[in-house]
Amino acid sequence: MLDNRNLRELIRRWRATPESTIALFDEADDAIRATLATKERVLYPAVRDAEGHRSGYVDDAIAQARRIEGFLDSAERLGPNGSGFHDEAQDAASAMDGLLVHEQRDLLPALDHLSQDRRDRLDREYRDTWVETSAKVAAARAARHRPHDGAADAGH
């Protein structure tokens, strides 16, 4: 279900050098945002349902996701040449790594007790949701970066 290895590898490459942080920002940003949204819609409710006593861990994961999104928002606003861009991007990457460790240690064990049929359904739901969410994230990025129509701006 969770292909955190690929995300961790992308984050590792993204953090490798200042140049890679710039070059891979959009890809890493989109992957992280799609993953966070998917986990919030699919994984975290499944953990709460499977073992309600882990709800505090889920709440912590959601709070961490908000911090990560804040770092990403800040880095995007600053842009690659902005003062503090690399710090915000590195903070996002580090926080995402921490969240992945937290999930592995504290959340995913809740799913160990699910039947194989339930795991398979959860895998399909996660995969389908990730594809849908990923497309929405990419479309939102494209809309934010779409060049402004000079004619439309002339009337303002």
Backbone as JSON Lines, residues from 0, in Angstrom:
{"i":0,"aa":"M","n":[0.83,-1.19,0.0],"ca":[0.0,0.0,0.0],"c":[0.87,1.25,0.0]}
{"i":1,"aa":"L","n":[1.63,1.45,1.02],"ca":[2.4,2.67,1.15],"c":[3.78,2.47,0.54]}
{"i":2,"aa":"D","n":[4.04,3.2,-0.52],"ca":[5.35,3.1,-1.14],"c":[6.22,4.23,-0.63]}
{"i":3,"aa":"N","n":[6.47,4.21,0.66],"ca":[7.28,5.25,1.27],"c":[8.73,5.2,0.83]}
{"i":4,"aa":"R","n":[9.19,4.04,0.35],"ca":[10.58,3.95,-0.13],"c":[10.81,4.91,-1.28]}
{"i":5,"aa":"N","n":[9.89,4.94,-2.25],"ca":[10.05,5.85,-3.38],"c":[10.02,7.3,-2.94]}
{"i":6,"aa":"L","n":[9.13,7.63,-2.02],"ca":[9.06,9.0,-1.52],"c":[10.34,9.36,-0.77]}
{"i":7,"aa":"R","n":[10.82,8.45,0.05],"ca":[12.07,8.72,0.78],"c":[13.24,8.9,-0.17]}
{"i":8,"aa":"E","n":[13.27,8.12,-1.23],"ca":[14.35,8.26,-2.21],"c":[14.26,9.6,-2.92]}
{"i":9,"aa":"L","n":[13.05,10.01,-3.28],"ca":[12.87,11.32,-3.91],"c":[13.32,12.42,-2.95]}
{"i":10,"aa":"I","n":[12.94,12.33,-1.7],"ca":[13.35,13.33,-0.72],"c":[14.87,13.33,-0.56]}
{"i":11,"aa":"R","n":[15.48,12.16,-0.54],"ca":[16.95,12.07,-0.43],"c":[17.62,12.79,-1.6]}
{"i":12,"aa":"R","n":[17.14,12.53,-2.82],"ca":[17.71,13.2,-4.0],"c":[17.44,14.7,-3.96]}
{"i":13,"aa":"W","n":[16.26,15.09,-3.5],"ca":[15.86,16.49,-3.41],"c":[16.77,17.25,-2.45]}
{"i":14,"aa":"R","n":[17.14,16.63,-1.36],"ca":[17.96,17.28,-0.34],"c":[19.45,17.25,-0.65]}
{"i":15,"aa":"A","n":[19.87,16.49,-1.64],"ca":[21.29,16.2,-1.86],"c":[22.14,17.46,-2.05]}
{"i":16,"aa":"T","n":[21.7,18.38,-2.86],"ca":[22.48,19.59,-3.14],"c":[21.52,20.77,-3.29]}
{"i":17,"aa":"P","n":[22.02,21.98,-3.15],"ca":[21.15,23.14,-3.4],"c":[20.56,23.12,-4.82]}
{"i":18,"aa":"E","n":[21.32,22.65,-5.76],"ca":[20.83,22.57,-7.15],"c":[19.69,21.56,-7.29]}
{"i":19,"aa":"S","n":[19.84,20.43,-6.61],"ca":[18.77,19.42,-6.7],"c":[17.53,19.88,-5.94]}
{"i":20,"aa":"T","n":[17.72,20.65,-4.89],"ca":[16.57,21.18,-4.15],"c":[15.75,22.07,-5.07]}
{"i":21,"aa":"I","n":[16.41,22.86,-5.87],"ca":[15.71,23.72,-6.83],"c":[15.1,22.88,-7.95]}
{"i":22,"aa":"A","n":[15.91,22.01,-8.54],"ca":[15.47,21.24,-9.71],"c":[14.31,20.3,-9.41]}
{"i":23,"aa":"L","n":[14.29,19.73,-8.22],"ca":[13.28,18.72,-7.88],"c":[12.16,19.28,-7.0]}
{"i":24,"aa":"F","n":[12.15,20.6,-6.77],"ca":[11.17,21.15,-5.85],"c":[9.74,20.82,-6.26]}
{"i":25,"aa":"D","n":[9.37,21.12,-7.5],"ca":[7.99,20.88,-7.92],"c":[7.6,19.42,-7.79]}
{"i":26,"aa":"E","n":[8.48,18.52,-8.22],"ca":[8.19,17.09,-8.14],"c":[8.04,16.63,-6.69]}
{"i":27,"aa":"A","n":[8.97,17.04,-5.84],"ca":[8.92,16.64,-4.44],"c":[7.71,17.26,-3.74]}
{"i":28,"aa":"D","n":[7.46,18.54,-4.01],"ca":[6.32,19.22,-3.42],"c":[5.02,18.5,-3.78]}
{"i":29,"aa":"D","n":[4.83,18.2,-5.05],"ca":[3.62,17.51,-5.5],"c":[3.5,16.13,-4.86]}
{"i":30,"aa":"A","n":[4.6,15.38,-4.83],"ca":[4.57,14.03,-4.26],"c":[4.23,14.07,-2.77]}
{"i":31,"aa":"I","n":[4.82,15.0,-2.06],"ca":[4.57,15.11,-0.63],"c":[3.12,15.52,-0.38]}
{"i":32,"aa":"R","n":[2.65,16.52,-1.1],"ca":[1.26,16.99,-0.89],"c":[0.25,15.89,-1.24]}
{"i":33,"aa":"A","n":[0.47,15.18,-2.33],"ca":[-0.44,14.1,-2.71],"c":[-0.42,12.98,-1.67]}
{"i":34,"aa":"T","n":[0.75,12.68,-1.18],"ca":[0.87,11.63,-0.17],"c":[0.19,12.02,1.13]}
{"i":35,"aa":"L","n":[0.43,13.26,1.57],"ca":[-0.2,13.72,2.82],"c":[-1.73,13.69,2.71]}
{"i":36,"aa":"A","n":[-2.25,14.19,1.6],"ca":[-3.71,14.24,1.42],"c":[-4.29,12.82,1.35]}
{"i":37,"aa":"T","n":[-3.6,11.93,0.67],"ca":[-4.07,10.55,0.55],"c":[-4.08,9.86,1.91]}
{"i":38,"aa":"K","n":[-3.02,10.06,2.66],"ca":[-2.96,9.43,3.99],"c":[-4.06,9.96,4.89]}
{"i":39,"aa":"E","n":[-4.34,11.24,4.77],"ca":[-5.39,11.82,5.6],"c":[-6.76,11.26,5.23]}
{"i":40,"aa":"R","n":[-6.96,10.96,3.96],"ca":[-8.26,10.44,3.51],"c":[-8.39,8.93,3.7]}
{"i":41,"aa":"V","n":[-7.28,8.19,3.62],"ca":[-7.37,6.73,3.61],"c":[-6.67,6.08,4.8]}
{"i":42,"aa":"L","n":[-5.38,6.37,4.95],"ca":[-4.59,5.67,5.97],"c":[-5.02,6.03,7.39]}
{"i":43,"aa":"Y","n":[-5.08,7.31,7.69],"ca":[-5.34,7.71,9.07],"c":[-6.71,7.26,9.56]}
{"i":44,"aa":"P","n":[-7.77,7.36,8.76],"ca":[-9.05,6.8,9.23],"c":[-8.99,5.28,9.44]}
{"i":45,"aa":"A","n":[-8.23,4.59,8.6],"ca":[-8.1,3.14,8.75],"c":[-7.39,2.8,10.06]}
{"i":46,"aa":"V","n":[-6.39,3.58,10.42],"ca":[-5.69,3.36,11.69],"c":[-6.63,3.61,12.85]}
{"i":47,"aa":"R","n":[-7.39,4.71,12.8],"ca":[-8.35,5.01,13.88],"c":[-9.37,3.87,14.01]}
{"i":48,"aa":"D","n":[-9.86,3.37,12.86],"ca":[-10.85,2.3,12.9],"c":[-10.26,1.0,13.45]}
{"i":49,"aa":"A","n":[-9.02,0.71,13.06],"ca":[-8.4,-0.54,13.48],"c":[-8.03,-0.54,14.96]}
{"i":50,"aa":"E","n":[-7.49,0.57,15.43],"ca":[-7.05,0.65,16.82],"c":[-7.26,2.08,17.3]}
{"i":51,"aa":"G","n":[-8.41,2.33,17.88],"ca":[-8.77,3.67,18.32],"c":[-7.81,4.28,19.31]}
{"i":52,"aa":"H","n":[-7.09,3.45,20.06],"ca":[-6.15,4.0,21.04],"c":[-4.95,4.69,20.37]}
{"i":53,"aa":"R","n":[-4.83,4.54,19.07],"ca":[-3.74,5.22,18.34],"c":[-4.18,6.59,17.81]}
{"i":54,"aa":"S","n":[-5.37,7.03,18.17],"ca":[-5.88,8.31,17.67],"c":[-4.95,9.48,17.97]}
{"i":55,"aa":"G","n":[-4.32,9.47,19.12],"ca":[-3.37,10.53,19.44],"c":[-2.21,10.57,18.46]}
{"i":56,"aa":"Y","n":[-1.75,9.39,18.05],"ca":[-0.68,9.32,17.05],"c":[-1.16,9.87,15.71]}
{"i":57,"aa":"V","n":[-2.4,9.56,15.36],"ca":[-2.97,10.08,14.11],"c":[-3.05,11.6,14.19]}
{"i":58,"aa":"D","n":[-3.51,12.12,15.31],"ca":[-3.58,13.58,15.48],"c":[-2.2,14.21,15.34]}
{"i":59,"aa":"D","n":[-1.18,13.56,15.91],"ca":[0.19,14.06,15.77],"c":[0.63,14.06,14.31]}
{"i":60,"aa":"A","n":[0.28,13.01,13.58],"ca":[0.65,12.92,12.17],"c":[-0.01,14.02,11.36]}
{"i":61,"aa":"I","n":[-1.27,14.29,11.65],"ca":[-1.99,15.36,10.93],"c":[-1.37,16.72,11.25]}
{"i":62,"aa":"A","n":[-1.03,16.95,12.5],"ca":[-0.39,18.22,12.87],"c":[0.96,18.35,12.17]}
{"i":63,"aa":"Q","n":[1.71,17.28,12.1],"ca":[3.0,17.3,11.39],"c":[2.79,17.58,9.91]}
{"i":64,"aa":"A","n":[1.75,17.0,9.33],"ca":[1.44,17.25,7.91],"c":[1.19,18.74,7.67]}
{"i":65,"aa":"R","n":[0.49,19.37,8.59],"ca":[0.23,20.82,8.44],"c":[1.52,21.63,8.49]}
{"i":66,"aa":"R","n":[2.45,21.22,9.37],"ca":[3.74,21.92,9.44],"c":[4.51,21.73,8.13]}
{"i":67,"aa":"I","n":[4.47,20.53,7.59],"ca":[5.17,20.25,6.34],"c":[4.57,21.11,5.22]}
{"i":68,"aa":"E","n":[3.26,21.15,5.15],"ca":[2.61,21.98,4.13],"c":[2.99,23.45,4.3]}
{"i":69,"aa":"G","n":[3.11,23.9,5.54],"ca":[3.53,25.28,5.8],"c":[4.93,25.55,5.28]}
{"i":70,"aa":"F","n":[5.85,24.61,5.52],"ca":[7.21,24.76,4.99],"c":[7.2,24.81,3.47]}
{"i":71,"aa":"L","n":[6.41,23.93,2.85],"ca":[6.33,23.9,1.39],"c":[5.72,25.19,0.84]}
{"i":72,"aa":"D","n":[4.66,25.67,1.48],"ca":[4.04,26.93,1.06],"c":[5.05,28.08,1.13]}
{"i":73,"aa":"S","n":[5.78,28.12,2.21],"ca":[6.76,29.19,2.4],"c":[7.86,29.11,1.35]}
{"i":74,"aa":"A","n":[8.38,27.92,1.1],"ca":[9.43,27.75,0.09],"c":[8.92,28.16,-1.28]}
{"i":75,"aa":"E","n":[7.69,27.77,-1.61],"ca":[7.13,28.13,-2.91],"c":[6.98,29.64,-3.04]}
{"i":76,"aa":"R","n":[6.51,30.3,-2.0],"ca":[6.36,31.77,-2.02],"c":[7.71,32.45,-2.2]}
{"i":77,"aa":"L","n":[8.73,31.94,-1.52],"ca":[10.06,32.54,-1.61],"c":[10.68,32.35,-2.99]}
{"i":78,"aa":"G","n":[10.4,31.21,-3.6],"ca":[11.01,30.89,-4.88],"c":[12.46,30.5,-4.71]}
{"i":79,"aa":"P","n":[13.03,29.85,-5.71],"ca":[14.38,29.29,-5.59],"c":[15.47,30.33,-5.32]}
{"i":80,"aa":"N","n":[15.23,31.56,-5.67],"ca":[16.24,32.6,-5.43],"c":[15.95,33.4,-4.16]}
{"i":81,"aa":"G","n":[14.87,33.09,-3.48],"ca":[14.49,33.83,-2.29],"c":[15.33,33.45,-1.08]}
{"i":82,"aa":"S","n":[15.6,34.43,-0.26],"ca":[16.34,34.19,0.98],"c":[15.5,33.28,1.88]}
{"i":83,"aa":"G","n":[16.05,32.17,2.25],"ca":[15.36,31.23,3.11],"c":[14.7,30.07,2.38]}
{"i":84,"aa":"F","n":[14.7,30.1,1.05],"ca":[14.08,29.03,0.26],"c":[14.64,27.67,0.66]}
{"i":85,"aa":"H","n":[15.96,27.55,0.64],"ca":[16.58,26.25,0.92],"c":[16.3,25.79,2.34]}
{"i":86,"aa":"D","n":[16.28,26.72,3.29],"ca":[15.97,26.35,4.68],"c":[14.55,25.78,4.78]}
{"i":87,"aa":"E","n":[13.6,26.46,4.15],"ca":[12.2,25.99,4.21],"c":[12.06,24.63,3.52]}
{"i":88,"aa":"A","n":[12.71,24.47,2.37],"ca":[12.64,23.19,1.64],"c":[13.28,22.08,2.46]}
{"i":89,"aa":"Q","n":[14.43,22.37,3.07],"ca":[15.09,21.35,3.89],"c":[14.26,21.01,5.13]}
{"i":90,"aa":"D","n":[13.62,22.02,5.71],"ca":[12.76,21.76,6.87],"c":[11.58,20.87,6.47]}
{"i":91,"aa":"A","n":[11.01,21.12,5.29],"ca":[9.91,20.28,4.81],"c":[10.38,18.84,4.62]}
{"i":92,"aa":"A","n":[11.55,18.68,4.0],"ca":[12.08,17.34,3.74],"c":[12.38,16.61,5.06]}
{"i":93,"aa":"S","n":[13.0,17.3,5.98],"ca":[13.32,16.69,7.27],"c":[12.05,16.31,8.03]}
{"i":94,"aa":"A","n":[11.08,17.2,8.03],"ca":[9.82,16.92,8.73],"c":[9.1,15.74,8.07]}
{"i":95,"aa":"M","n":[9.15,15.65,6.75],"ca":[8.49,14.53,6.06],"c":[9.19,13.22,6.41]}
{"i":96,"aa":"D","n":[10.51,13.23,6.44],"ca":[11.24,12.04,6.87],"c":[10.8,11.62,8.28]}
{"i":97,"aa":"G","n":[10.69,12.6,9.17],"ca":[10.25,12.3,10.53],"c":[8.85,11.73,10.58]}
{"i":98,"aa":"L","n":[7.97,12.26,9.75],"ca":[6.6,11.75,9.71],"c":[6.58,10.31,9.21]}
{"i":99,"aa":"L","n":[7.37,10.01,8.21],"ca":[7.41,8.64,7.69],"c":[7.9,7.65,8.75]}
{"i":100,"aa":"V","n":[8.88,8.06,9.55],"ca":[9.36,7.21,10.65],"c":[8.25,7.04,11.69]}
{"i":101,"aa":"H","n":[7.58,8.13,12.04],"ca":[6.48,8.08,13.01],"c":[5.39,7.12,12.53]}
{"i":102,"aa":"E","n":[5.03,7.21,11.26],"ca":[4.0,6.32,10.73],"c":[4.44,4.86,10.81]}
{"i":103,"aa":"Q","n":[5.67,4.6,10.41],"ca":[6.19,3.23,10.42],"c":[6.16,2.65,11.83]}
{"i":104,"aa":"R","n":[6.56,3.46,12.78],"ca":[6.67,2.99,14.16],"c":[5.34,2.96,14.89]}
{"i":105,"aa":"D","n":[4.51,4.0,14.7],"ca":[3.34,4.18,15.56],"c":[1.98,3.97,14.9]}
{"i":106,"aa":"L","n":[1.91,4.06,13.58],"ca":[0.61,3.97,12.91],"c":[0.42,2.66,12.15]}
{"i":107,"aa":"L","n":[1.38,2.3,11.32],"ca":[1.2,1.13,10.47],"c":[1.0,-0.18,11.24]}
{"i":108,"aa":"P","n":[1.58,-0.34,12.42],"ca":[1.31,-1.59,13.16],"c":[-0.17,-1.82,13.44]}
{"i":109,"aa":"A","n":[-0.97,-0.76,13.44],"ca":[-2.41,-0.92,13.67],"c":[-3.06,-1.72,12.56]}
{"i":110,"aa":"L","n":[-2.46,-1.72,11.39],"ca":[-3.05,-2.41,10.25],"c":[-2.62,-3.87,10.16]}
{"i":111,"aa":"D","n":[-1.68,-4.27,11.0],"ca":[-1.18,-5.65,10.97],"c":[-2.27,-6.67,11.28]}
{"i":112,"aa":"H","n":[-3.31,-6.24,11.98],"ca":[-4.35,-7.16,12.41],"c":[-5.51,-7.26,11.43]}
{"i":113,"aa":"L","n":[-5.44,-6.51,10.35],"ca":[-6.52,-6.55,9.36],"c":[-6.45,-7.83,8.55]}
{"i":114,"aa":"S","n":[-7.59,-8.27,8.08],"ca":[-7.63,-9.44,7.21],"c":[-6.97,-9.09,5.88]}
{"i":115,"aa":"Q","n":[-6.54,-10.11,5.16],"ca":[-5.91,-9.87,3.86],"c":[-6.87,-9.19,2.9]}
{"i":116,"aa":"D","n":[-8.14,-9.58,2.95],"ca":[-9.14,-8.95,2.1],"c":[-9.26,-7.46,2.42]}
{"i":117,"aa":"R","n":[-9.29,-7.11,3.68],"ca":[-9.4,-5.7,4.09],"c":[-8.14,-4.93,3.68]}
{"i":118,"aa":"R","n":[-6.98,-5.55,3.83],"ca":[-5.72,-4.9,3.4],"c":[-5.73,-4.65,1.89]}
{"i":119,"aa":"D","n":[-6.2,-5.64,1.14],"ca":[-6.26,-5.47,-0.32],"c":[-7.19,-4.33,-0.71]}
{"i":120,"aa":"R","n":[-8.35,-4.24,-0.06],"ca":[-9.28,-3.13,-0.33],"c":[-8.65,-1.79,0.04]}
{"i":121,"aa":"L","n":[-7.97,-1.77,1.16],"ca":[-7.3,-0.55,1.6],"c":[-6.19,-0.15,0.62]}
{"i":122,"aa":"D","n":[-5.45,-1.14,0.12],"ca":[-4.41,-0.86,-0.89],"c":[-5.01,-0.24,-2.14]}
{"i":123,"aa":"R","n":[-6.11,-0.82,-2.61],"ca":[-6.77,-0.29,-3.82],"c":[-7.29,1.13,-3.57]}
{"i":124,"aa":"E","n":[-7.92,1.33,-2.43],"ca":[-8.45,2.65,-2.1],"c":[-7.31,3.67,-2.0]}
{"i":125,"aa":"Y","n":[-6.22,3.29,-1.39],"ca":[-5.07,4.18,-1.26],"c":[-4.52,4.53,-2.64]}
{"i":126,"aa":"R","n":[-4.32,3.52,-3.46],"ca":[-3.76,3.73,-4.81],"c":[-4.68,4.63,-5.64]}
{"i":127,"aa":"D","n":[-5.97,4.34,-5.65],"ca":[-6.93,5.14,-6.42],"c":[-6.99,6.58,-5.91]}
{"i":128,"aa":"T","n":[-6.99,6.74,-4.61],"ca":[-7.04,8.08,-4.02],"c":[-5.76,8.84,-4.33]}
{"i":129,"aa":"W","n":[-4.62,8.16,-4.28],"ca":[-3.36,8.84,-4.58],"c":[-3.34,9.33,-6.02]}
{"i":130,"aa":"V","n":[-3.81,8.51,-6.95],"ca":[-3.84,8.92,-8.36],"c":[-4.74,10.14,-8.52]}
{"i":131,"aa":"E","n":[-5.92,10.1,-7.93],"ca":[-6.86,11.23,-8.02],"c":[-6.27,12.48,-7.37]}
{"i":132,"aa":"T","n":[-5.72,12.33,-6.19],"ca":[-5.17,13.47,-5.46],"c":[-3.94,14.03,-6.17]}
{"i":133,"aa":"S","n":[-3.12,13.16,-6.69],"ca":[-1.93,13.59,-7.41],"c":[-2.29,14.45,-8.62]}
{"i":134,"aa":"A","n":[-3.34,14.05,-9.33],"ca":[-3.79,14.83,-10.48],"c":[-4.29,16.2,-10.05]}
{"i":135,"aa":"K","n":[-5.0,16.26,-8.93],"ca":[-5.5,17.54,-8.42],"c":[-4.34,18.45,-7.99]}
{"i":136,"aa":"V","n":[-3.35,17.89,-7.34],"ca":[-2.19,18.66,-6.89],"c":[-1.45,19.22,-8.1]}
{"i":137,"aa":"A","n":[-1.25,18.4,-9.12],"ca":[-0.56,18.85,-10.32],"c":[-1.36,19.94,-11.04]}
{"i":138,"aa":"A","n":[-2.67,19.79,-11.1],"ca":[-3.52,20.8,-11.74],"c":[-3.47,22.12,-10.96]}
{"i":139,"aa":"A","n":[-3.47,22.04,-9.65],"ca":[-3.4,23.26,-8.84],"c":[-2.07,23.97,-9.06]}
{"i":140,"aa":"R","n":[-0.99,23.22,-9.15],"ca":[0.33,23.82,-9.42],"c":[0.32,24.48,-10.79]}
{"i":141,"aa":"A","n":[-0.21,23.81,-11.79],"ca":[-0.25,24.38,-13.13],"c":[-1.06,25.67,-13.14]}
{"i":142,"aa":"A","n":[-2.16,25.7,-12.41],"ca":[-2.99,26.9,-12.36],"c":[-2.24,28.05,-11.68]}
{"i":143,"aa":"R","n":[-1.47,27.74,-10.63],"ca":[-0.71,28.79,-9.95],"c":[0.41,29.34,-10.82]}
{"i":144,"aa":"H","n":[0.95,28.51,-11.7],"ca":[2.1,28.91,-12.51],"c":[1.72,29.28,-13.94]}
{"i":145,"aa":"R","n":[0.43,29.29,-14.23],"ca":[-0.03,29.65,-15.57],"c":[0.29,31.11,-15.81]}
{"i":146,"aa":"P","n":[0.88,31.41,-16.98],"ca":[1.17,32.82,-17.26],"c":[-0.14,33.62,-17.33]}
{"i":147,"aa":"H","n":[-0.07,34.82,-16.81],"ca":[-1.25,35.69,-16.82],"c":[-1.5,36.19,-18.23]}
{"i":148,"aa":"D","n":[-2.76,36.28,-18.57],"ca":[-3.16,36.81,-19.86],"c":[-3.06,38.34,-19.79]}
{"i":149,"aa":"G","n":[-2.16,38.92,-20.56],"ca":[-1.95,40.36,-20.54],"c":[-3.21,41.13,-20.85]}
{"i":150,"aa":"A","n":[-4.05,40.62,-21.75],"ca":[-5.3,41.32,-22.1],"c":[-6.24,41.37,-20.91]}
{"i":151,"aa":"A","n":[-6.31,40.26,-20.17],"ca":[-7.17,40.22,-19.01],"c":[-6.67,41.17,-17.93]}
{"i":152,"aa":"D","n":[-5.34,41.27,-17.8],"ca":[-4.76,42.14,-16.78],"c":[-4.85,43.61,-17.17]}
{"i":153,"aa":"A","n":[-4.99,43.92,-18.47],"ca":[-5.0,45.3,-18.92],"c":[-6.22,46.06,-18.38]}
{"i":154,"aa":"G","n":[-7.3,45.37,-18.12],"ca":[-8.51,46.01,-17.62],"c":[-8.46,46.31,-16.15]}
{"i":155,"aa":"H","n":[-7.4,45.88,-15.47],"ca":[-7.32,46.09,-14.02],"c":[-6.44,47.25,-13.67]}
